[in-house]
XYZ file of C-alpha atoms in Angstrom:
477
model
C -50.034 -109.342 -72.336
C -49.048 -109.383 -68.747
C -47.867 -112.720 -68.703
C -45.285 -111.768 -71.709
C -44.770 -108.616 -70.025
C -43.460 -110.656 -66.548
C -41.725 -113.188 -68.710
C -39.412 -110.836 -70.244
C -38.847 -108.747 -67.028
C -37.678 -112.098 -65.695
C -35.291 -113.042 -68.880
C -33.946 -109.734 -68.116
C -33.036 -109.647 -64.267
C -32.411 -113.243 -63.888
C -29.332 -113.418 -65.078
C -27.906 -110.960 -62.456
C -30.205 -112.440 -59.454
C -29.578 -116.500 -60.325
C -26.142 -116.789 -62.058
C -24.126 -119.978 -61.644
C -21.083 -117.795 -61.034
C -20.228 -117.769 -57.107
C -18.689 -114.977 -55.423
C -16.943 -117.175 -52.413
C -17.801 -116.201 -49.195
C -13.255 -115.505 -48.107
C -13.635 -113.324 -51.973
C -16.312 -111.540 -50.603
C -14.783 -110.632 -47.054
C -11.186 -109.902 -48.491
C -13.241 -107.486 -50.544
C -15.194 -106.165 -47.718
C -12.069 -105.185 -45.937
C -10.740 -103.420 -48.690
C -13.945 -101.362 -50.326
C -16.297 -101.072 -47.255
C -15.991 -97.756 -46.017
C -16.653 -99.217 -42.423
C -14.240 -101.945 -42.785
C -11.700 -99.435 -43.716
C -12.498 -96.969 -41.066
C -12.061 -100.127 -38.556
C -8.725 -100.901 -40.161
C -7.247 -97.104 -39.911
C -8.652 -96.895 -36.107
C -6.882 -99.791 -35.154
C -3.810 -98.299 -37.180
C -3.817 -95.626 -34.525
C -4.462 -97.299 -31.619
C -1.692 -99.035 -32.822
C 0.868 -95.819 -33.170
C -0.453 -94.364 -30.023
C 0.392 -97.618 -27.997
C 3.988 -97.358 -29.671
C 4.236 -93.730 -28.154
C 3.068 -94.501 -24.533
C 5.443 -97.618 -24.531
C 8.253 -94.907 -25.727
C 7.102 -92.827 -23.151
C 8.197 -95.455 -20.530
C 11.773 -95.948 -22.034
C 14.848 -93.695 -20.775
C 15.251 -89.612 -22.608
C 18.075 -88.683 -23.648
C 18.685 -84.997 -23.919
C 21.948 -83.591 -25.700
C 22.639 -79.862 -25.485
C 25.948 -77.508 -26.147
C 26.556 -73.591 -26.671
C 29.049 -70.810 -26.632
C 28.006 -67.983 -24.652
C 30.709 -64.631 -24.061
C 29.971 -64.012 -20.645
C 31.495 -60.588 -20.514
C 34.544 -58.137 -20.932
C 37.629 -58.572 -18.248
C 38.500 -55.067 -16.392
C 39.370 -52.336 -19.291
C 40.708 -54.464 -21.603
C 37.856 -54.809 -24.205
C 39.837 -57.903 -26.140
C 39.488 -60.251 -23.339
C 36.563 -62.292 -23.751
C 35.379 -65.670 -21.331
C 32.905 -68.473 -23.459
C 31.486 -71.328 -21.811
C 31.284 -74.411 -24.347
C 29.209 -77.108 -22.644
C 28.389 -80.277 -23.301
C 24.955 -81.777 -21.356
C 23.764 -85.176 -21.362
C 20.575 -86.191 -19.426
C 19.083 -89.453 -19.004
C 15.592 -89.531 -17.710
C 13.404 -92.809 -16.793
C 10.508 -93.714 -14.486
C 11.409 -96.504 -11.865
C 9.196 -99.613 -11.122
C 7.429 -97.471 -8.124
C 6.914 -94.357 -10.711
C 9.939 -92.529 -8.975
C 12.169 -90.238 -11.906
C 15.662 -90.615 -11.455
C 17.711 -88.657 -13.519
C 21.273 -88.839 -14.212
C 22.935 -85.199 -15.747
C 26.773 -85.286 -17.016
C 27.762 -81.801 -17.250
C 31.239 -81.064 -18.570
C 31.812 -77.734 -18.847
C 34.882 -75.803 -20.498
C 35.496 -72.245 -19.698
C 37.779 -70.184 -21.721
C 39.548 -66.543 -21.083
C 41.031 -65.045 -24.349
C 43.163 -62.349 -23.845
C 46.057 -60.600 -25.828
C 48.800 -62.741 -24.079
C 47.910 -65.220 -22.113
C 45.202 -68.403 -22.268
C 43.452 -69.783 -19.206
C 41.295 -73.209 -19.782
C 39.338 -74.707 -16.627
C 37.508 -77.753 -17.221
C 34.521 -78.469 -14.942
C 32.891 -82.252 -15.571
C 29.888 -82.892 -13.172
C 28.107 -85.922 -12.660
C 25.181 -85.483 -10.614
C 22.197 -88.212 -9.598
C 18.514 -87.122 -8.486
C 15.469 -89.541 -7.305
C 12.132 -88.184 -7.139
C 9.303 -90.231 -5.536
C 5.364 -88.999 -4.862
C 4.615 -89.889 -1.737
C 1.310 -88.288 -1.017
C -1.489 -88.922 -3.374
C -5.872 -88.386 -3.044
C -5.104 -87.784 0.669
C -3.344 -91.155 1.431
C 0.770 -92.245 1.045
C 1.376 -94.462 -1.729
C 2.366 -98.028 -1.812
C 5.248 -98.622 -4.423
C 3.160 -101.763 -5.608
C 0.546 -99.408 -6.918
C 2.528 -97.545 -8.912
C 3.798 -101.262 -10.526
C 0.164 -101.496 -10.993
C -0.562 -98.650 -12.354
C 1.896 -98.778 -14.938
C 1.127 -102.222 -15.714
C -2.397 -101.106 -16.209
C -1.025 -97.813 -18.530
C 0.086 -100.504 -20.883
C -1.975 -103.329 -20.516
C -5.250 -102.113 -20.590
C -5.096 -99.589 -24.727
C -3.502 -103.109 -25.993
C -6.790 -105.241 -24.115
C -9.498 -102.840 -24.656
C -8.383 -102.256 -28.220
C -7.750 -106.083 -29.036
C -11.057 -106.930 -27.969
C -12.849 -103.643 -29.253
C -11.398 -104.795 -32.757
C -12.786 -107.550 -32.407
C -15.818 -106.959 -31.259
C -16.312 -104.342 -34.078
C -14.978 -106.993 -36.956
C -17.392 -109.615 -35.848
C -20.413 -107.446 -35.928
C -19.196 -106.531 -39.480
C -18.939 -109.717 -40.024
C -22.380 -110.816 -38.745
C -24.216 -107.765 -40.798
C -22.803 -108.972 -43.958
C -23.882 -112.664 -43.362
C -27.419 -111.377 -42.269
C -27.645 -109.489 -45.408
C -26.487 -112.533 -47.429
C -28.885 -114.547 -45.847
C -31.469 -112.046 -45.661
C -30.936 -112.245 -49.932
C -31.141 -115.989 -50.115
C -34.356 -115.612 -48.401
C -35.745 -112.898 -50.524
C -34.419 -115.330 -53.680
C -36.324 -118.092 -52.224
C -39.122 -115.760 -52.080
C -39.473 -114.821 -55.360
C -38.679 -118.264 -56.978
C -42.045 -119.455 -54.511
C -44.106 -116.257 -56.282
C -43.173 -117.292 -59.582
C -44.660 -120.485 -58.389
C -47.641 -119.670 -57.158
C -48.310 -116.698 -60.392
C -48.302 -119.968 -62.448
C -50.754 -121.733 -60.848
C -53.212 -118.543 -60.409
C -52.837 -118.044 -64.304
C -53.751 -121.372 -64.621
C -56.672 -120.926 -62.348
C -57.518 -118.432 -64.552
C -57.591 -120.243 -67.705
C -59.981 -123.180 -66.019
C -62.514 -120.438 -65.013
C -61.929 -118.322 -68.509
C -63.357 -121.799 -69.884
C -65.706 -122.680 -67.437
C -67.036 -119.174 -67.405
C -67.488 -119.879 -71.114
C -69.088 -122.563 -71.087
C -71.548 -120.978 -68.464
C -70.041 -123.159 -65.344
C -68.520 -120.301 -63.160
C -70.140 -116.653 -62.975
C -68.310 -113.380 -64.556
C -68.260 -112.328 -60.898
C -66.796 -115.878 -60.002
C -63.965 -114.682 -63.044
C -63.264 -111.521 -62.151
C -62.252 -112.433 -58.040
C -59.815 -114.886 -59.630
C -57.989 -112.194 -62.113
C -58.030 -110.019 -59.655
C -56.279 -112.322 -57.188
C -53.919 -113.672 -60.041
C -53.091 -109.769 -60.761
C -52.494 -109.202 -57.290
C -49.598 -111.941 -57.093
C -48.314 -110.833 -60.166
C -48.070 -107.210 -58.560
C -46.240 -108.711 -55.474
C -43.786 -110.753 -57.403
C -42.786 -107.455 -59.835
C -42.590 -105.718 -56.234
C -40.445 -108.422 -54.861
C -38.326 -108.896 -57.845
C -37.599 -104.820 -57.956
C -36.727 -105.208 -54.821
C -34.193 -108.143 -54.585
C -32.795 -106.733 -57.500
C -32.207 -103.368 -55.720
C -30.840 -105.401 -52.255
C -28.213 -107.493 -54.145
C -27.069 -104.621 -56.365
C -26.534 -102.689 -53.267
C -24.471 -105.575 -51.447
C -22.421 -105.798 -54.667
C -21.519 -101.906 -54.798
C -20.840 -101.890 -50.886
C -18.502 -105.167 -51.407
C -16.188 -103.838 -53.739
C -18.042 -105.259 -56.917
C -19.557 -104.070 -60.258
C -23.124 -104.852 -60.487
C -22.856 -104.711 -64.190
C -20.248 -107.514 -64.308
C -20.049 -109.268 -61.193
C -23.377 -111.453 -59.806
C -24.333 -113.358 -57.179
C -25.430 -116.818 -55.846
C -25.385 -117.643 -52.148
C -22.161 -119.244 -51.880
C -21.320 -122.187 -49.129
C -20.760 -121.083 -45.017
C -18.721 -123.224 -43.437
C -20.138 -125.504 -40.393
C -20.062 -123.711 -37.131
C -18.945 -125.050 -33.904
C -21.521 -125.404 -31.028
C -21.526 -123.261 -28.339
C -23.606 -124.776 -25.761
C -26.613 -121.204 -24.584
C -26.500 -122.385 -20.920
C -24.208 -122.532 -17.862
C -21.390 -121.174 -19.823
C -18.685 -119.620 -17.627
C -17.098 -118.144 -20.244
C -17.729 -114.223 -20.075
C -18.253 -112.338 -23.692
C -16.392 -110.115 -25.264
C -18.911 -107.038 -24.125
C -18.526 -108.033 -20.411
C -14.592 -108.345 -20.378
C -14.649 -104.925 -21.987
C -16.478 -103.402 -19.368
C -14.246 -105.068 -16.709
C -11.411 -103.330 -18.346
C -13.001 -99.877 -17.620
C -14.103 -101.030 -14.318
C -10.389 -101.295 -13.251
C -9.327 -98.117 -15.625
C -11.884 -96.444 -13.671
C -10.142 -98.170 -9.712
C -6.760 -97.166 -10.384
C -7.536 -94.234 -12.295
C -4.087 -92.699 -12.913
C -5.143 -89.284 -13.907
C -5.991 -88.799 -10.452
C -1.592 -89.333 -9.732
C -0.332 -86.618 -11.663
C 2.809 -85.839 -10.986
C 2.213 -82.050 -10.909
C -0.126 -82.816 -8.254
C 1.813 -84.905 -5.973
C 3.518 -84.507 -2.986
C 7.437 -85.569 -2.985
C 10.232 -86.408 -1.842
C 13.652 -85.849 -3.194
C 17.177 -86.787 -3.331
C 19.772 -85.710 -5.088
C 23.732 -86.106 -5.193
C 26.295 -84.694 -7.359
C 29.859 -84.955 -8.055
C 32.525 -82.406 -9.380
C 36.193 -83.046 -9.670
C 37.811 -79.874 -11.112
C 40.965 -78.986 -12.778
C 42.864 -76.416 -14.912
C 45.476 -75.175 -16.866
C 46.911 -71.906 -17.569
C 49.525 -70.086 -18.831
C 50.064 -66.779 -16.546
C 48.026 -67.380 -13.418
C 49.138 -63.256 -12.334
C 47.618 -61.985 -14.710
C 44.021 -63.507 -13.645
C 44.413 -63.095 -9.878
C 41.107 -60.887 -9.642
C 39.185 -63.184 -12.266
C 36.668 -65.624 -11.914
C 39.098 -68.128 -9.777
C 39.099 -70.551 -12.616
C 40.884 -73.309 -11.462
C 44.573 -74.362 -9.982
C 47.150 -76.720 -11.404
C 45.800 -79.035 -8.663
C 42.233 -81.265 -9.111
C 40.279 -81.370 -6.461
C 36.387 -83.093 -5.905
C 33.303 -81.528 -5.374
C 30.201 -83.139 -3.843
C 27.036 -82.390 -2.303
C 23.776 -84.452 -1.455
C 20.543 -82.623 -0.672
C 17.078 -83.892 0.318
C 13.808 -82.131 -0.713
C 10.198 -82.482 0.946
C 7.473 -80.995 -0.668
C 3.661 -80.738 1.033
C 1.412 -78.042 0.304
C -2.024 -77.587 1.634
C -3.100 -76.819 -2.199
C -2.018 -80.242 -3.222
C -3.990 -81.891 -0.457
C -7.057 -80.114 -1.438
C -6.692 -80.784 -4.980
C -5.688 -84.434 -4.613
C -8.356 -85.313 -2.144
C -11.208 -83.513 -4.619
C -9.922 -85.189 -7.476
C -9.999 -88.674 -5.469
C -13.503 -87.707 -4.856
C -14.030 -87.854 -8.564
C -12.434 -90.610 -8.997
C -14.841 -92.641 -6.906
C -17.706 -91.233 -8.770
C -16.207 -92.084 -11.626
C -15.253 -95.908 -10.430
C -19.119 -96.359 -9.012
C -20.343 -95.163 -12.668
C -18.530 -98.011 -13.932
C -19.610 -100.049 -11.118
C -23.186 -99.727 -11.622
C -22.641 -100.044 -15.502
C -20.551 -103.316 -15.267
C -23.589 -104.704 -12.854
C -26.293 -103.573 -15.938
C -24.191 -104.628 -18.401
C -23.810 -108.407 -16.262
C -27.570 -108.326 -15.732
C -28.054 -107.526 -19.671
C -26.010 -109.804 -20.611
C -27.552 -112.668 -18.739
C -30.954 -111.992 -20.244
C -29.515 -111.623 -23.507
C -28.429 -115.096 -22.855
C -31.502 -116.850 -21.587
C -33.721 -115.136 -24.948
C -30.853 -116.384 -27.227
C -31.265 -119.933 -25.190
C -35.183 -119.698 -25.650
C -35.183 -118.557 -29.198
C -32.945 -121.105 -29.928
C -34.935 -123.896 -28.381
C -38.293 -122.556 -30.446
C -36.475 -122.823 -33.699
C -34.970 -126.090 -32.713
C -39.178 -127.422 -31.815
C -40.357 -126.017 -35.319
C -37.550 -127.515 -37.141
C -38.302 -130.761 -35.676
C -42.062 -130.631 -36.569
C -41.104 -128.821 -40.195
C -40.154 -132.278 -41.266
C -43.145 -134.297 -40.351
C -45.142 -131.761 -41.875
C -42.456 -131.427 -45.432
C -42.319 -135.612 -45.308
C -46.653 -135.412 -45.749
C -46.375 -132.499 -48.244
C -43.938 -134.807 -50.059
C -46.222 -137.552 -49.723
C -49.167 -135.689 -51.533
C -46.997 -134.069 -54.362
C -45.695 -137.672 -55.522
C -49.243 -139.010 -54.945
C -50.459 -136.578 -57.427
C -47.699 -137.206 -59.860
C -48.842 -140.758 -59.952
C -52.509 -139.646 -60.051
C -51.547 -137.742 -63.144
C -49.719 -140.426 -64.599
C -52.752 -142.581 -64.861
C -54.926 -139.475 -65.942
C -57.146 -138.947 -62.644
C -55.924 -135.512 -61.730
C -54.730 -132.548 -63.229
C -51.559 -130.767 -63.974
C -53.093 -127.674 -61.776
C -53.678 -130.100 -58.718
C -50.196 -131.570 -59.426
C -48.396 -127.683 -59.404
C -50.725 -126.778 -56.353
C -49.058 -130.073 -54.362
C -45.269 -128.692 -55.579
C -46.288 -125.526 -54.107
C -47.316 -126.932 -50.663
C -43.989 -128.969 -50.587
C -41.304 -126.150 -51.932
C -43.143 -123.685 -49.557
C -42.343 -126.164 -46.252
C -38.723 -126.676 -47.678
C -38.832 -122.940 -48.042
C -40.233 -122.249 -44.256
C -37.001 -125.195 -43.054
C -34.708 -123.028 -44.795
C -35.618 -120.106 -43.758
C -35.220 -121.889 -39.577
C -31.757 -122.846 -40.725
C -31.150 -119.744 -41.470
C -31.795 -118.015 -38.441
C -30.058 -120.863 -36.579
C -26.719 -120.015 -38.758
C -27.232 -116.824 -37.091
C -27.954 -116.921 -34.103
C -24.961 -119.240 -33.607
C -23.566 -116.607 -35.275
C -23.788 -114.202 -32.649
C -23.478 -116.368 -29.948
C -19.820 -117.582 -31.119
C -18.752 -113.507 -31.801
C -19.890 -112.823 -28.472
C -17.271 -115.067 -26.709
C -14.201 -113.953 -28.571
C -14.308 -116.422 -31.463
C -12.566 -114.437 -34.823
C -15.425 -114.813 -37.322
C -13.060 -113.968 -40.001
C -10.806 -117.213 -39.234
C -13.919 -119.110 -38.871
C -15.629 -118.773 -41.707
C -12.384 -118.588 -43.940
């Protein structure tokens, strides 16, 4: 009854665990970055980086501020109906130089206006006016021009490095979990199909000692040991086969597929290229990341806020003035708005500001940043140190699997050698089918333990390539 029992749970799961139909491995990770709710979240992070990099490269371009109003500034003398409006017209251009000094540029062309019962004065005001603005003390020390080039380059630079290679980074250890797992399922397949196996030779076991037992050759003690160990496969192989069923219906939902109409068989993974474990110059991905905050954390430029600085600045402006009017008598105690004849305007001024408060502040908040940079220090040194061990296991691991590989096949070439030695045996009638199923077992279980080795190899080359900045997802598509 158990035996029919097992059968027919097989007959029923098989066709989901073992179908012919192949889910490729490119269908599985277009999928994957479309249904995985961590493939998605990676997607809409980058997304933002993305925008925000867009705003700090706008940040960097010129502003252009427009601005106009009509204001009545007030009554003239006792005459009520006289009113004076200003209509103004402001544009400002702001930018940051190379060396982070602010020059703006204002055009100011102002219009003032006198309405009064008989008469109409207009005086027209453009200015043009130029102002440079450069920090000059910084963290207790004057500031080279060169570093502010720097620092700027860094400001851009380092979001579009640090995110390229955090994306990538994150996409290849997606990448590597869902290979695992579909390895990790071919091995639990192979697994099973080995169970399966070995439930049909202890069954068959059983039946020789059911007769033997009968015909008073084996004890009832000798019989019940052998059911019990046949029963106990048969309860690992419904435990197994519950649970590969449960793994691959999992991987299915998390992919983007139906488990109810979709099924899987390990589909093909491309050859990998070799990426030799030792003396490699090449630094991975984790250590160029942490070289990027190392210099974040150098030229820190929170630490040159402009608030905080110290400046110096220089500004010129220019004002040719004109105007017209129609009764200059009756205005002769106004605002002065103007003659017939233009005349220019100018004056240049130079500002130096130092405060004892900004000295305090910047040299505390240099102190900070020096914590800050020997932090990353210290971390970029563990993170070097990590890495290099990392390295040698991977290079040792490597070289074990490579050694039991090697003697795997001796050892599958003699299993081989037995099973077709008892196929022949059989053929002339000096063994038995049981001795003939027990050989098959031996030789499918070394195949078994080879590809199992092969699979860890996949993977650990696997992880070595992702670590040096090879795109897994052009790779294996």
């Amino acid at each position: 009854m158990k035996i029919i029992s097992l059968i027919a749970f097989v007959l029923c799961i098989s066709p989901f665990l073992f179908s012919k139909d192949i889910i490729s491995i490119v269908d599985i990770l277009n999928n994957a970055s479309k249904n995985h709710s961590s493939w998605i979240n990676l997607e809409k992070n980058r997304e933002n980086v993305k925008l925000n990099t867009v705003l700090l490269k706008e940040s960097f371009l010129p502003d252009f501020s427009f601005g106009d109003g009509q204001t009545p500034i007030y009554t003239y003398g006792s005459q009520s109906e006289k009113y004076y409006h200003n209509i103004s017209l402001i544009t400002q251009m702001n930018w940051w130089l190379p060396t982070d000094g602010t020059l703006s540029i204002s055009a100011l062309d102002t219009i003032s206006y006198a309405q009064t019962d008989d008469d109409n004065v207009i005086s027209q005001s453009p200015v043009l006016s130029f102002s440079y603005t450069q920090p000059t003390w910084l963290s207790g020390k004057f500031i080279e021009p060169s570093l502010y080039s720097k620092i700027h380059r860094l400001q851009l630079d380092i979001p579009l490095n640090e995110d390229r290679i955090k994306y990538l980074i994150d996409r290849n250890n997606l990448i590597y979990d869902l290979i695992k797992d579909l390895l990790d399922i071919d091995n639990k397949k192979r697994e099973v199909q080995l169970l399966e196996m070995n439930f049909k030779i202890a069954d068959d076991e059983l039946e020789v000692f059911k007769s033997n037992r009968d015909k008073g050759l084996v004890s009832g003690t000798d019989y019940w040991k052998k059911q019990l160990e046949r029963d106990t496969i048969q309860d690992s192989l419904w435990e197994k086969k519950s649970n590969l069923e449960l793994i691959v219906s999992r991987f299915l939902n998390n992919y983007g597929y139906s488990s109810k109409k979709d099924s899987l068989n390990m589909p093909e993974f491309p050859e990998l290229p070799t990426i030799p474990l030792n003396d490699n110059p090449t630094p991975s991905l984790l250590m160029m990341l942490q070289k990027i905050k190392l210099e974040k954390a150098e030229l820190q430029s929170t630490v040159y806020r402009k608030q905080n600085a110290s400046y110096l600045t220089t500004s010129f402006s220019i004002a040719p003035k004109y105007g017209i009017r129609n009764d200059p008598s009756s205005f002769s105690d106004s605002l002065n708005f103007g003659t017939e004849d233009s005349y220019i305007d100018y004056s240049l001024s130079v500002t130096f500001k130092l405060s004892s408060k900004n000295i305090r502040e910047q040299n505390t908040q240099g102190k900070i940043v020096e914590l800050d940079y020997d932090t990353a220090k210290k971390e970029y040194e563990d993170t070097d140190r990590t890495e290099k061990l990392e390295l040698q296991l991977l290079s040792d691991n490597y070289k074990i699997l490579k050694d039991r590989k090697e003697r795997l096949f001796s050892s599958i070439n003699y299993a081989k050698t037995l099973f077709d030695g008892e196929k022949k045996l059989l053929g002339i009638g000096r063994t038995t089918p049981l001795l003939v199923q027990q050989a098959k077992f031996n030789y499918e279980s070394r195949k078994n333990d080879l590809k199992n080795i092969e699979n860890d190899l996949y993977l650990l080359n696997l992880k070595m390539i992702a670590s040096k900045g090879y795109d897994l997802m052009i790779l294996l598509k």
